[in-house]
Amino acid sequence: MEDVRTLIPRTPPEGLERWEPVRGAVNAYGLVYEAVWVENWGLERYLDPLSRPRKVRMVEVSCSCCGERQLLHWAKTDPDRGSYGFIEPDDLPYADVGFSPVGSGDKIRCPFCGENVTVKKAAEIGGGHHVLAETSAMSAAVVGPQKYLVLTGWTIQRRLYRSGTVYDMVLPTEAYVFGPTGCAKLSGWRKGYSGTAGYFISYSREWRQPKKWNETWGEETAIYGLTPELIAQSCLPNCKLDVYMEQFRGMSKKFPVSWLMLYQAHPGAENLLLNGLPLVLDGLLEEYQRLRPEGRGVPELSEVDWTQARPAQMLGLTKEELRLGRKQGWCVFLWRLYLGAKRRGERLSTADLQAAFCLGDENILCLLEWGQVGKSLRYLLRQIELTGIQEWGEDEYGDPIQDAVIDASMLADYWLACRTLGRNLADPQVRWPRNLPEAHDNAIARRRRLKEQDKEKTLAGAFRIRRRQLARYIFEAEGLKIVPAYSQREMQKEADVLHHCVWTYAERYARGGTAIFFIRRTVEPGKPYYTLELDERSLTVKQNRGLRNCGRTPEVQAFEARWLAWVQAGARRDEHGKPVEPEPRNGQRQTA
């Protein structure tokens, strides 16, 4: 699109600041305070005519709501940092008398007028301002001889100045200029960085018109100045933006920029909005915004057949089905549920759709792959009637608890567990249990036990391979013997007897992540004594612990040093399989 920067005004439309959504959002006030020195005569003036007044530190406060300015008593708020504030005296009408002083950043009631105010130190404001409240709004206008439809986004700030006054500043933030086929974006802000303030947004004094851009405004609840007459005067007289922004369709979010871009790409969207399922359209646009937060372009909405001209055919429905959907007010998930069941040869009845609406669970779509959607919906409602819906609550101590909620995901989880366990879902007693929560918990527990058993079998094989790899380090001398960990059960026994946590190393040991050895007395080979962990790369001992993680005894330390020297020398053996120890240095054996 051509350069439109000079066409778009940067001054807000008249009355935008007084618009109720804006006025209610920035209705905030502040209380500015600053330390001052004042003269205090006391009794000296009467006792000594030649005396001089004393200087006393006070705090001057100023309310931006009532304009009251008075002196209050000075007090420290943070002695370590030297911060100060003030004390509210009890003779003021709305003072909240307490022992804690009021400091910068506190939110209190003004002691003079009772309005809720934000307290701010004058030195922190400096020569600039402090933003008390901020909101955004969008306005609509038609500009230029081409009758461009312009949506301008504004940022409204209520600023607090050091003098204690407030001023509402309306800043032009973004503008989207729509022609008959194209759209241009104007930006009035940019990201900045400061070593003291970090990342911040700065507002420019003129529009920028980037060639490549993304739609970043997003959601909007209402547009100031948008009327059917304004739309009729624009170059998009049939876009029905005013109809799209109407709130009667429920709590669906509205995305005006995305709607206009969709209309430009697919003019049939107007017919879909007026004569189709508007809630479905709202939901698809909202989903598009949520799933693609960055780099948003034209919302194609691939689930809609834009090659068709009639709303029913666009949505994959017949006239009767569209009439039913409009009567029941289908949203996205009901529409997808009906279409999904229809593709699988099942026609959901009015009662089935009402049951889906009563359940209010978007997870119902997971039932499509299991079939019999209508019967599943009716079954879930019966289960809720029989067992009740368990919701969030509190126990006897006031702590939050959550019980299982009967919904479509519970039923799908139960069926998946049954399939894993090899149960016959064609059997009605298996597919439709009398007590779904109980059957679900039992099936999940059974599946968990099978997984644990499979894991134990896998670990048992890994343990066999691991102990064969470490068998070359078996060593015996002076009444002690060291052997690799035999099995997961032996590691658990080692931990239970010696009261340490070697059992947590079981899986890592079996996978080759570490090397665990048991030190035993030769006269008591089955009784745990010490547990040693070896670093196989550096051939050093990482830890060697006994009962309750105690350290080595001199006997164990000498045995460990002798074994480690043999391991570091290559763990050689003679023809009879006995360890061949290295020659000791200087007549003494090596120590660890």
PDB file of N, CA and C in Angstrom, residues 475 479-484 494 498 516-522 524-525 527-533 543-545 552 555-557 559-560 563:
ATOM      1  N   PHE A 475      37.715 -58.816  43.915  1.00  0.00           N
ATOM      2  CA  PHE A 475      39.019 -58.855  44.603  1.00  0.00           C
ATOM      3  C   PHE A 475      38.783 -59.310  46.039  1.00  0.00           C
ATOM      4  N   GLY A 479      40.682 -60.917  54.591  1.00  0.00           N
ATOM      5  CA  GLY A 479      39.371 -61.104  55.206  1.00  0.00           C
ATOM      6  C   GLY A 479      38.269 -60.265  54.626  1.00  0.00           C
ATOM      7  N   LEU A 480      38.532 -59.489  53.553  1.00  0.00           N
ATOM      8  CA  LEU A 480      37.495 -58.676  52.918  1.00  0.00           C
ATOM      9  C   LEU A 480      37.408 -59.037  51.444  1.00  0.00           C
ATOM     10  N   LYS A 481      36.231 -58.793  50.872  1.00  0.00           N
ATOM     11  CA  LYS A 481      35.992 -59.106  49.476  1.00  0.00           C
ATOM     12  C   LYS A 481      35.122 -58.006  48.875  1.00  0.00           C
ATOM     13  N   ILE A 482      35.400 -57.638  47.615  1.00  0.00           N
ATOM     14  CA  ILE A 482      34.621 -56.619  46.922  1.00  0.00           C
ATOM     15  C   ILE A 482      34.052 -57.229  45.648  1.00  0.00           C
ATOM     16  N   VAL A 483      32.727 -57.036  45.436  1.00  0.00           N
ATOM     17  CA  VAL A 483      32.028 -57.610  44.290  1.00  0.00           C
ATOM     18  C   VAL A 483      31.088 -56.540  43.729  1.00  0.00           C
ATOM     19  N   PRO A 484      30.768 -56.598  42.423  1.00  0.00           N
ATOM     20  CA  PRO A 484      29.802 -55.632  41.865  1.00  0.00           C
ATOM     21  C   PRO A 484      28.391 -55.933  42.351  1.00  0.00           C
ATOM     22  N   GLU A 494      20.889 -53.627  50.579  1.00  0.00           N
ATOM     23  CA  GLU A 494      22.066 -52.879  51.039  1.00  0.00           C
ATOM     24  C   GLU A 494      21.651 -51.557  51.672  1.00  0.00           C
ATOM     25  N   LEU A 498      22.156 -50.778  55.720  1.00  0.00           N
ATOM     26  CA  LEU A 498      23.143 -49.736  56.042  1.00  0.00           C
ATOM     27  C   LEU A 498      22.520 -48.352  56.185  1.00  0.00           C
ATOM     28  N   ILE A 516      28.816 -49.566  41.042  1.00  0.00           N
ATOM     29  CA  ILE A 516      28.570 -49.767  42.471  1.00  0.00           C
ATOM     30  C   ILE A 516      29.131 -51.140  42.867  1.00  0.00           C
ATOM     31  N   PHE A 517      29.875 -51.167  43.972  1.00  0.00           N
ATOM     32  CA  PHE A 517      30.470 -52.402  44.496  1.00  0.00           C
ATOM     33  C   PHE A 517      30.090 -52.559  45.955  1.00  0.00           C
ATOM     34  N   PHE A 518      30.000 -53.842  46.390  1.00  0.00           N
ATOM     35  CA  PHE A 518      29.729 -54.190  47.779  1.00  0.00           C
ATOM     36  C   PHE A 518      30.998 -54.748  48.397  1.00  0.00           C
ATOM     37  N   ILE A 519      31.357 -54.228  49.560  1.00  0.00           N
ATOM     38  CA  ILE A 519      32.485 -54.768  50.329  1.00  0.00           C
ATOM     39  C   ILE A 519      31.906 -55.648  51.429  1.00  0.00           C
ATOM     40  N   ARG A 520      32.363 -56.899  51.483  1.00  0.00           N
ATOM     41  CA  ARG A 520      31.843 -57.873  52.441  1.00  0.00           C
ATOM     42  C   ARG A 520      33.000 -58.485  53.217  1.00  0.00           C
ATOM     43  N   ARG A 521      32.685 -58.938  54.427  1.00  0.00           N
ATOM     44  CA  ARG A 521      33.636 -59.790  55.160  1.00  0.00           C
ATOM     45  C   ARG A 521      33.533 -61.199  54.580  1.00  0.00           C
ATOM     46  N   THR A 522      34.660 -61.853  54.429  1.00  0.00           N
ATOM     47  CA  THR A 522      34.648 -63.192  53.828  1.00  0.00           C
ATOM     48  C   THR A 522      33.924 -64.194  54.701  1.00  0.00           C
ATOM     49  N   GLU A 524      31.232 -63.426  56.424  1.00  0.00           N
ATOM     50  CA  GLU A 524      29.816 -63.074  56.343  1.00  0.00           C
ATOM     51  C   GLU A 524      29.535 -62.490  54.950  1.00  0.00           C
ATOM     52  N   PRO A 525      29.605 -63.297  53.914  1.00  0.00           N
ATOM     53  CA  PRO A 525      29.468 -62.768  52.552  1.00  0.00           C
ATOM     54  C   PRO A 525      28.084 -62.211  52.238  1.00  0.00           C
ATOM     55  N   LYS A 527      26.174 -60.415  54.383  1.00  0.00           N
ATOM     56  CA  LYS A 527      25.816 -59.292  55.241  1.00  0.00           C
ATOM     57  C   LYS A 527      26.448 -58.007  54.712  1.00  0.00           C
ATOM     58  N   PRO A 528      25.649 -56.957  54.409  1.00  0.00           N
ATOM     59  CA  PRO A 528      26.210 -55.700  53.922  1.00  0.00           C
ATOM     60  C   PRO A 528      27.174 -55.082  54.934  1.00  0.00           C
ATOM     61  N   TYR A 529      28.283 -54.544  54.406  1.00  0.00           N
ATOM     62  CA  TYR A 529      29.302 -53.962  55.272  1.00  0.00           C
ATOM     63  C   TYR A 529      29.631 -52.537  54.803  1.00  0.00           C
ATOM     64  N   TYR A 530      30.171 -52.395  53.589  1.00  0.00           N
ATOM     65  CA  TYR A 530      30.457 -51.081  53.013  1.00  0.00           C
ATOM     66  C   TYR A 530      30.026 -51.090  51.546  1.00  0.00           C
ATOM     67  N   THR A 531      29.657 -49.883  51.056  1.00  0.00           N
ATOM     68  CA  THR A 531      29.228 -49.721  49.666  1.00  0.00           C
ATOM     69  C   THR A 531      30.131 -48.700  48.999  1.00  0.00           C
ATOM     70  N   LEU A 532      30.684 -49.073  47.849  1.00  0.00           N
ATOM     71  CA  LEU A 532      31.689 -48.247  47.173  1.00  0.00           C
ATOM     72  C   LEU A 532      31.196 -47.882  45.771  1.00  0.00           C
ATOM     73  N   GLU A 533      31.434 -46.617  45.371  1.00  0.00           N
ATOM     74  CA  GLU A 533      31.134 -46.156  44.014  1.00  0.00           C
ATOM     75  C   GLU A 533      32.440 -45.791  43.324  1.00  0.00           C
ATOM     76  N   GLN A 543      32.994 -42.486  46.371  1.00  0.00           N
ATOM     77  CA  GLN A 543      32.538 -42.543  47.758  1.00  0.00           C
ATOM     78  C   GLN A 543      32.543 -43.990  48.230  1.00  0.00           C
ATOM     79  N   ASN A 544      32.687 -44.146  49.544  1.00  0.00           N
ATOM     80  CA  ASN A 544      32.693 -45.463  50.171  1.00  0.00           C
ATOM     81  C   ASN A 544      32.075 -45.297  51.552  1.00  0.00           C
ATOM     82  N   ARG A 545      30.862 -45.780  51.730  1.00  0.00           N
ATOM     83  CA  ARG A 545      30.099 -45.504  52.936  1.00  0.00           C
ATOM     84  C   ARG A 545      29.676 -46.797  53.609  1.00  0.00           C
ATOM     85  N   ARG A 552      35.236 -44.642  56.328  1.00  0.00           N
ATOM     86  CA  ARG A 552      35.959 -45.908  56.293  1.00  0.00           C
ATOM     87  C   ARG A 552      36.674 -46.152  57.624  1.00  0.00           C
ATOM     88  N   GLU A 555      40.829 -50.531  58.519  1.00  0.00           N
ATOM     89  CA  GLU A 555      40.885 -51.806  57.796  1.00  0.00           C
ATOM     90  C   GLU A 555      40.308 -51.667  56.397  1.00  0.00           C
ATOM     91  N   VAL A 556      39.130 -51.012  56.284  1.00  0.00           N
ATOM     92  CA  VAL A 556      38.487 -50.835  54.986  1.00  0.00           C
ATOM     93  C   VAL A 556      39.305 -49.882  54.119  1.00  0.00           C
ATOM     94  N   GLN A 557      39.890 -48.869  54.721  1.00  0.00           N
ATOM     95  CA  GLN A 557      40.685 -47.916  53.953  1.00  0.00           C
ATOM     96  C   GLN A 557      41.909 -48.589  53.337  1.00  0.00           C
ATOM     97  N   PHE A 559      42.207 -51.821  52.675  1.00  0.00           N
ATOM     98  CA  PHE A 559      41.729 -52.741  51.641  1.00  0.00           C
ATOM     99  C   PHE A 559      41.362 -51.985  50.367  1.00  0.00           C
ATOM    100  N   GLU A 560      40.694 -50.841  50.510  1.00  0.00           N
ATOM    101  CA  GLU A 560      40.320 -50.045  49.344  1.00  0.00           C
ATOM    102  C   GLU A 560      41.551 -49.578  48.587  1.00  0.00           C
ATOM    103  N   TRP A 563      43.045 -52.567  46.704  1.00  0.00           N
ATOM    104  CA  TRP A 563      42.214 -52.932  45.538  1.00  0.00           C
ATOM    105  C   TRP A 563      42.321 -51.898  44.433  1.00  0.00           C
TER     106      TRP A 563
END
